[in-house]
Amino acid sequence: MYGDPAGASGGGAGKARARELSFGAAVRRLRDAQKTAKGVSLYSRYVNRPAGRVLAAAAYRARLTPNQVTLVSAAFSGAAVAALALGRPSWPLAVAVWAGLVVGFAFDSADGQLARLLGAGSPAGEWLDHVVDCAKITAVHAAVLITFYRHFGLPGDGWLLLPLGFQLAAVLIFFGGLLTDKLKPKAGPGAPAPAPPSRLRAVALLPVDYGVFCLVFLLLGSERAFRLGYLALFAVHALFLVAFLAKWFRELRRV
């Protein structure tokens, strides 16, 4: 789903580094400390988290803090959104926007992984991470609306409602999932071990994974292909939103 739940960023440099880890050792330590794959799509599990792991190890060696990594993520995503809003659609712009969003998403995973490596998680870091995520999700669909209005010869004005609807669905999925996770009680000591993550569920979640969503911008060089691809993803998000809201409400009613 939107925002890979790989962990929130932390504040400050964390605990003192008694022994500096090599890049390879940091990658191995991060792999061993990876959070559960439950509720995570195949893209986040096998592409975004491993990429974030490498970036987190590099950030560790560069002595960056988790919050600094969060801001790097915001910079890549913000540059991609600005290019989408201000540039004229073309195939080179398509690749640039996709690359900026994907790299920003990988750094979004890296900040939480670095926080766990340093033992530096904090409420302030988690707040910053989620605020950046929310801004990114909101801004990217606003930029699509600007592109539709400025550059596309739309068949009708109704198409201008599409980015607004997609924005609403994406924000509700992000916020609803985040709030549900916060309100559900955490498993205490002695609780039964969670069931292993379902590969079928991981495949089913691909259409609402942010990394998969980013792929639609590779179609930006063709107005028709982009509009139809964006419309198809919106339809899938709308269906998943209904299913997610019903599921989350049922789970919280049992609390």
C-alpha positions as a printed Julia matrix, in Angstrom:
255×3 Matrix{Float64}:
   0.0     0.0     0.0
   0.96    3.66    0.03
   3.94    4.07    2.25
   5.91    0.94    2.79
   5.56    0.12    6.53
   9.28   -0.53    6.87
   9.46    1.63    9.96
   9.43    5.27   10.89
  12.5     7.46   10.98
  14.18    8.47   14.17
  15.54   11.66   15.59
  19.21   12.45   16.12
  22.13   10.16   15.57
  20.85    7.54   17.99
  23.04    5.57   20.36
  26.76    6.04   20.22
  28.45    3.72   17.76
  30.63    1.54   19.92
  32.06   -0.14   16.83
  31.71    1.24   13.33
  30.18   -1.33   10.97
  31.42   -1.8     7.43
  28.98   -1.24    4.58
  28.53   -5.0     4.09
  28.07   -5.62    7.81
  25.49   -2.84    7.99
  23.54   -4.4     5.1
  23.6    -7.79    6.83
  22.5    -6.28   10.15
  19.65   -4.48    8.4
  18.57   -7.67    6.63
  18.43   -9.51    9.96
  16.39   -6.69   11.53
  13.86   -6.43    8.68
  10.27   -5.99    9.83
   7.55   -8.48    9.03
   6.41   -8.85    5.44
   2.76   -9.19    6.49
   0.56   -6.8     4.54
   3.41   -5.86    2.2
   3.24   -6.3    -1.56
   5.83   -8.17   -3.59
   7.25   -4.88   -4.92
   7.93   -3.49   -1.46
   9.21   -6.84   -0.21
  11.61   -7.65   -3.04
  12.4    -4.24   -4.59
  11.81   -1.28   -2.31
  12.93   -2.72    1.01
  16.17   -4.21   -0.4
  16.91   -0.91   -2.17
  16.19    0.96    1.05
  18.49   -1.42    2.9
  21.41   -0.5     0.63
  20.62    3.21    0.93
  20.32    2.9     4.72
  23.75    1.23    4.91
  25.23    3.98    2.72
  23.58    6.64    4.9
  25.0     4.91    7.98
  28.51    5.05    6.54
  27.96    8.71    5.61
  26.85    9.38    9.21
  23.46   10.71    8.2
  20.62   10.7    10.71
  17.27    9.06    9.94
  15.62   12.48    9.77
  18.17   13.61    7.2
  17.38   10.53    5.11
  13.67   11.43    5.36
  14.47   14.88    3.99
  16.49   13.33    1.14
  13.42   11.23    0.32
  11.29   14.39    0.35
  13.76   16.15   -1.96
  13.64   13.41   -4.62
   9.85   13.11   -4.46
   9.39   16.89   -4.43
  11.65   17.35   -7.46
   9.7    14.71   -9.38
   6.35   16.29   -8.48
   7.6    19.75   -9.46
   8.86   18.42  -12.81
   5.49   16.8   -13.44
   3.59   19.99  -12.64
   5.88   22.38  -14.55
   7.23   20.36  -17.46
   5.64   19.53  -20.78
   4.82   15.8   -21.03
   7.43   13.84  -23.0
   9.23   10.52  -22.82
  12.35   12.02  -21.16
  10.12   13.73  -18.57
   8.32   10.41  -18.02
  11.57    8.67  -17.1
  12.71   11.59  -14.92
   9.44   11.73  -12.95
   9.34    7.96  -12.48
  12.98    7.85  -11.35
  12.55   10.68   -8.86
   9.46    9.12   -7.31
  10.99    5.64   -7.12
  14.24    6.86   -5.57
  12.26    8.95   -3.1
  10.24    5.85   -2.19
  13.41    3.85   -1.61
  14.78    6.53    0.72
  11.39    6.47    2.48
  12.15    2.86    3.37
  15.77    3.64    4.22
  15.02    6.15    6.98
  13.16    3.64    9.13
  15.76    0.94    8.52
  18.54    3.33    9.52
  16.62    4.28   12.67
  16.41    0.61   13.68
  20.11    0.08   12.95
  21.04    3.03   15.17
  18.37    2.38   17.79
  17.26    5.95   17.14
  13.51    5.72   16.64
  11.51    8.63   18.07
   7.99   10.1    17.94
   9.38   13.19   16.2
  11.0    11.06   13.52
   7.84    9.04   13.0
   5.85   12.27   12.72
   8.24   13.69   10.13
   8.15   10.47    8.11
   4.35   10.36    7.96
   3.99   14.08    7.21
   6.36   13.71    4.25
   4.43   10.64    3.05
   1.11   12.48    3.26
   2.51   15.52    1.43
   3.93   13.3    -1.32
   0.69   11.4    -1.88
  -1.36   14.59   -1.97
   1.04   16.55   -4.18
   1.57   13.92   -6.88
  -2.12   13.77   -7.78
  -2.36   17.57   -7.66
   0.5    17.65  -10.16
  -1.39   15.23  -12.43
  -4.39   17.58  -12.29
  -2.14   20.48  -13.35
  -0.76   18.41  -16.22
  -4.26   17.45  -17.35
  -5.34   21.09  -17.33
  -2.25   22.63  -18.91
  -1.13   20.11  -21.49
  -3.72   17.42  -22.26
  -6.46   17.74  -24.84
  -9.04   16.05  -22.67
 -12.25   14.64  -24.24
 -14.25   16.45  -21.55
 -13.88   18.47  -18.38
 -14.96   15.45  -16.36
 -11.43   14.11  -16.68
 -10.28   16.89  -14.34
 -12.21   15.14  -11.55
 -10.13   11.98  -11.97
  -6.98   13.2   -10.14
  -9.15   14.59   -7.34
 -10.9    11.24   -6.92
  -7.59    9.38   -7.04
  -6.11   11.77   -4.49
  -9.03   11.14   -2.12
  -8.75    7.36   -2.46
  -4.97    7.37   -1.98
  -5.09    9.61    1.11
  -7.86    7.54    2.69
  -5.96    4.3     2.11
  -2.8     5.79    3.61
  -4.49    7.45    6.59
  -6.96    4.64    7.23
  -4.23    2.01    7.31
  -2.0     4.15    9.5
  -4.77    4.94   11.99
  -5.93    1.32   12.14
  -2.39    0.21   12.97
  -2.2     2.8    15.75
  -5.58    1.9    17.28
  -5.19   -1.88   17.22
  -3.67   -3.23   20.44
  -0.18   -4.6    20.13
   0.43   -8.28   20.8
   1.83   -8.75   24.29
   4.2   -11.38   25.68
   2.93  -14.91   25.22
   0.78  -14.03   22.23
   0.67  -16.69   19.5
   3.14  -16.27   16.69
   1.66  -14.42   13.7
   0.82  -16.43   10.63
   3.46  -16.37    7.89
   2.88  -13.68    5.24
   0.68  -14.77    2.36
   2.28  -14.65   -1.08
  -1.18  -14.5    -2.67
  -1.97  -11.41   -0.61
   1.39   -9.9    -1.52
   0.52  -10.32   -5.21
  -3.01   -8.97   -4.71
  -1.64   -5.81   -3.06
   0.59   -4.94   -6.02
  -1.94   -2.59   -7.71
  -2.08   -0.37   -4.6
   1.66   -0.38   -3.9
   3.13    3.1    -4.34
   6.08    1.7    -6.28
   3.73    0.09   -8.79
   1.72    3.31   -9.0
   4.92    5.15   -9.97
   5.17    2.99  -13.09
   2.23    4.79  -14.68
   4.4     7.88  -15.12
   6.52    5.98  -17.63
   3.5     6.41  -19.94
   3.6    10.19  -19.67
   4.98   10.55  -23.2
   1.63    9.36  -24.59
  -1.41   11.32  -23.43
  -3.89    8.54  -24.21
  -1.78    5.77  -22.63
  -1.2     7.81  -19.49
  -4.85    8.78  -19.09
  -6.05    5.19  -19.5
  -3.33    3.77  -17.24
  -4.06    6.37  -14.56
  -7.8     5.69  -14.85
  -7.26    1.94  -14.49
  -5.16    2.41  -11.35
  -7.77    4.75   -9.89
 -10.48    2.15  -10.45
  -8.41   -0.47   -8.64
  -7.66    1.92   -5.77
 -11.36    2.76   -5.42
 -12.25   -0.95   -5.16
  -9.46   -1.62   -2.66
 -10.51    1.42   -0.62
 -14.0    -0.01   -0.1
 -12.56   -3.4     0.85
  -9.93   -1.9     3.18
 -12.4     0.37    4.99
 -14.78   -2.53    5.62
 -11.93   -4.76    6.83
 -10.41   -2.13    9.13
 -13.77   -1.21   10.65
 -14.56   -4.88   11.38
 -11.15   -5.37   13.01
 -11.52   -2.32   15.25
 -15.05   -3.28   16.29
 -13.6    -6.48   17.76
 -11.11   -4.54   19.9
